[in-house]
């Protein structure tokens, strides 16, 4: 017989009130990326305007991705403007749902975008005309 552990949260409005151990661990894992010096720097949440279904909206701001990429690639002048193009938001009926939705979306987009590092050696930089010329020569 397996004992199931549940957690009762009474002090943090960003987390669910009552949750299973697995859910609590996954939530804490996601929120470990969230800090003033981590990949996710800020989160803005607000209760949306009136209407049929009022929901919380949440937006996450990421850390300076160009700085991280420069350190990972050993460069000093890479400027991708990645920060300006990555706008991430989430929504939920409860505040914790909007927060986790926003953080999850940021993780998915940011870490998915870092797949560039894996393919960077196979990327060809050229003009359209030069690429057509290269294609016709082969």
mmCIF file of C-alpha atoms in Angstrom:
data_model
loop_
_atom_site.group_PDB
_atom_site.id
_atom_site.type_symbol
_atom_site.label_atom_id
_atom_site.label_comp_id
_atom_site.label_asym_id
_atom_site.label_seq_id
_atom_site.Cartn_x
_atom_site.Cartn_y
_atom_site.Cartn_z
ATOM 1 C CA UNK A 1 0.000 0.000 0.000
ATOM 2 C CA UNK A 2 1.416 3.352 -1.040
ATOM 3 C CA UNK A 3 0.932 6.446 1.089
ATOM 4 C CA UNK A 4 -0.001 9.555 -0.846
ATOM 5 C CA UNK A 5 1.393 12.844 0.461
ATOM 6 C CA UNK A 6 -0.501 16.075 -0.025
ATOM 7 C CA UNK A 7 0.581 19.606 0.742
ATOM 8 C CA UNK A 8 -1.488 22.352 2.295
ATOM 9 C CA UNK A 9 -0.361 25.840 1.299
ATOM 10 C CA UNK A 10 -1.563 28.690 3.488
ATOM 11 C CA UNK A 11 0.970 31.465 2.915
ATOM 12 C CA UNK A 12 1.943 31.754 -0.769
ATOM 13 C CA UNK A 13 -0.773 33.005 -3.139
ATOM 14 C CA UNK A 14 1.249 31.971 -6.188
ATOM 15 C CA UNK A 15 0.916 28.283 -5.329
ATOM 16 C CA UNK A 16 -2.185 26.096 -5.120
ATOM 17 C CA UNK A 17 -3.943 25.754 -1.764
ATOM 18 C CA UNK A 18 -3.967 21.956 -1.727
ATOM 19 C CA UNK A 19 -1.810 19.801 -3.974
ATOM 20 C CA UNK A 20 -0.209 16.394 -4.387
ATOM 21 C CA UNK A 21 3.489 15.785 -3.828
ATOM 22 C CA UNK A 22 4.204 15.390 -7.563
ATOM 23 C CA UNK A 23 2.400 18.615 -8.415
ATOM 24 C CA UNK A 24 4.188 20.493 -5.631
ATOM 25 C CA UNK A 25 7.598 19.257 -6.819
ATOM 26 C CA UNK A 26 6.930 20.212 -10.440
ATOM 27 C CA UNK A 27 5.695 23.661 -9.400
ATOM 28 C CA UNK A 28 8.760 24.248 -7.239
ATOM 29 C CA UNK A 29 10.977 23.046 -10.085
ATOM 30 C CA UNK A 30 9.432 25.607 -12.432
ATOM 31 C CA UNK A 31 9.635 28.420 -9.914
ATOM 32 C CA UNK A 32 13.328 27.668 -9.302
ATOM 33 C CA UNK A 33 14.013 29.430 -12.632
ATOM 34 C CA UNK A 34 12.293 32.553 -11.312
ATOM 35 C CA UNK A 35 14.563 34.999 -9.469
ATOM 36 C CA UNK A 36 16.043 38.466 -9.973
ATOM 37 C CA UNK A 37 19.248 36.799 -11.245
ATOM 38 C CA UNK A 38 17.781 33.710 -12.924
ATOM 39 C CA UNK A 39 16.435 33.146 -16.429
ATOM 40 C CA UNK A 40 13.052 34.639 -15.488
ATOM 41 C CA UNK A 41 13.435 37.994 -13.845
ATOM 42 C CA UNK A 42 9.952 39.460 -13.281
ATOM 43 C CA UNK A 43 6.337 38.465 -13.423
ATOM 44 C CA UNK A 44 3.450 40.891 -13.741
ATOM 45 C CA UNK A 45 -0.002 39.612 -12.852
ATOM 46 C CA UNK A 46 -3.323 41.378 -12.771
ATOM 47 C CA UNK A 47 -7.004 40.591 -12.640
ATOM 48 C CA UNK A 48 -8.501 41.170 -16.073
ATOM 49 C CA UNK A 49 -11.359 43.521 -16.929
ATOM 50 C CA UNK A 50 -14.988 42.604 -16.375
ATOM 51 C CA UNK A 51 -16.876 40.463 -18.810
ATOM 52 C CA UNK A 52 -18.317 37.011 -19.102
ATOM 53 C CA UNK A 53 -15.309 35.187 -17.652
ATOM 54 C CA UNK A 54 -12.891 37.260 -15.609
ATOM 55 C CA UNK A 55 -9.410 35.774 -15.459
ATOM 56 C CA UNK A 56 -5.979 36.659 -14.178
ATOM 57 C CA UNK A 57 -3.385 37.591 -16.777
ATOM 58 C CA UNK A 58 0.315 37.182 -16.136
ATOM 59 C CA UNK A 59 3.399 38.236 -18.099
ATOM 60 C CA UNK A 60 6.970 37.084 -17.505
ATOM 61 C CA UNK A 61 10.108 39.064 -18.278
ATOM 62 C CA UNK A 62 13.284 37.134 -18.985
ATOM 63 C CA UNK A 63 16.874 37.852 -17.986
ATOM 64 C CA UNK A 64 19.322 39.265 -20.565
ATOM 65 C CA UNK A 65 19.452 36.359 -23.014
ATOM 66 C CA UNK A 66 22.187 37.969 -25.129
ATOM 67 C CA UNK A 67 24.451 37.977 -22.065
ATOM 68 C CA UNK A 68 23.761 34.272 -21.480
ATOM 69 C CA UNK A 69 24.372 33.416 -25.159
ATOM 70 C CA UNK A 70 27.616 35.421 -25.215
ATOM 71 C CA UNK A 71 28.867 33.479 -22.191
ATOM 72 C CA UNK A 72 27.797 30.093 -23.613
ATOM 73 C CA UNK A 73 29.286 30.757 -27.058
ATOM 74 C CA UNK A 74 32.410 32.557 -25.828
ATOM 75 C CA UNK A 75 31.534 35.698 -27.765
ATOM 76 C CA UNK A 76 31.440 39.301 -26.670
ATOM 77 C CA UNK A 77 29.460 41.072 -29.378
ATOM 78 C CA UNK A 78 26.434 38.889 -30.123
ATOM 79 C CA UNK A 79 23.308 41.028 -30.176
ATOM 80 C CA UNK A 80 20.192 39.062 -31.099
ATOM 81 C CA UNK A 81 17.562 41.378 -29.581
ATOM 82 C CA UNK A 82 16.016 38.142 -28.350
ATOM 83 C CA UNK A 83 14.724 39.943 -25.259
ATOM 84 C CA UNK A 84 12.613 42.289 -27.373
ATOM 85 C CA UNK A 85 11.037 39.498 -29.403
ATOM 86 C CA UNK A 86 10.104 37.175 -26.551
ATOM 87 C CA UNK A 87 6.782 38.288 -25.105
ATOM 88 C CA UNK A 88 5.211 35.648 -22.949
ATOM 89 C CA UNK A 89 1.960 35.605 -21.052
ATOM 90 C CA UNK A 90 -0.369 33.212 -19.344
ATOM 91 C CA UNK A 91 -3.847 33.280 -17.930
ATOM 92 C CA UNK A 92 -5.918 31.423 -15.408
ATOM 93 C CA UNK A 93 -9.014 31.639 -13.278
ATOM 94 C CA UNK A 94 -6.833 31.681 -10.160
ATOM 95 C CA UNK A 95 -3.638 33.660 -9.603
ATOM 96 C CA UNK A 96 -1.466 30.555 -9.233
ATOM 97 C CA UNK A 97 -2.762 29.226 -12.568
ATOM 98 C CA UNK A 98 -1.841 32.457 -14.384
ATOM 99 C CA UNK A 99 1.602 32.544 -12.755
ATOM 100 C CA UNK A 100 2.460 28.920 -13.574
ATOM 101 C CA UNK A 101 1.026 29.283 -17.083
ATOM 102 C CA UNK A 102 3.258 32.284 -17.746
ATOM 103 C CA UNK A 103 6.391 30.667 -16.287
ATOM 104 C CA UNK A 104 5.735 27.441 -18.240
ATOM 105 C CA UNK A 105 5.288 29.322 -21.496
ATOM 106 C CA UNK A 106 8.517 31.250 -20.893
ATOM 107 C CA UNK A 107 10.437 28.032 -20.201
ATOM 108 C CA UNK A 108 9.033 26.428 -23.333
ATOM 109 C CA UNK A 109 9.882 29.375 -25.582
ATOM 110 C CA UNK A 110 13.233 30.305 -24.086
ATOM 111 C CA UNK A 111 14.710 26.823 -23.858
ATOM 112 C CA UNK A 112 13.239 25.930 -27.245
ATOM 113 C CA UNK A 113 14.923 28.968 -28.752
ATOM 114 C CA UNK A 114 18.233 27.906 -27.282
ATOM 115 C CA UNK A 115 18.143 24.939 -29.678
ATOM 116 C CA UNK A 116 20.068 27.363 -31.882
ATOM 117 C CA UNK A 117 23.190 26.384 -29.947
ATOM 118 C CA UNK A 118 22.853 22.801 -31.136
ATOM 119 C CA UNK A 119 22.430 23.756 -34.812
ATOM 120 C CA UNK A 120 24.733 26.783 -34.978
ATOM 121 C CA UNK A 121 27.542 24.957 -36.826
ATOM 122 C CA UNK A 122 25.175 23.855 -39.607
ATOM 123 C CA UNK A 123 23.722 27.299 -40.323
ATOM 124 C CA UNK A 124 24.846 28.938 -43.552
ATOM 125 C CA UNK A 125 24.929 32.729 -43.672
ATOM 126 C CA UNK A 126 24.678 34.152 -47.170
ATOM 127 C CA UNK A 127 22.592 36.301 -49.471
ATOM 128 C CA UNK A 128 19.664 34.871 -51.379
ATOM 129 C CA UNK A 129 21.474 35.252 -54.714
ATOM 130 C CA UNK A 130 24.583 33.469 -53.436
ATOM 131 C CA UNK A 131 22.474 30.619 -52.086
ATOM 132 C CA UNK A 132 20.737 30.233 -55.472
ATOM 133 C CA UNK A 133 24.128 30.243 -57.200
ATOM 134 C CA UNK A 134 25.408 27.570 -54.804
ATOM 135 C CA UNK A 135 22.276 25.504 -55.390
ATOM 136 C CA UNK A 136 22.615 25.687 -59.191
ATOM 137 C CA UNK A 137 26.304 24.646 -58.995
ATOM 138 C CA UNK A 138 25.387 21.446 -57.142
#
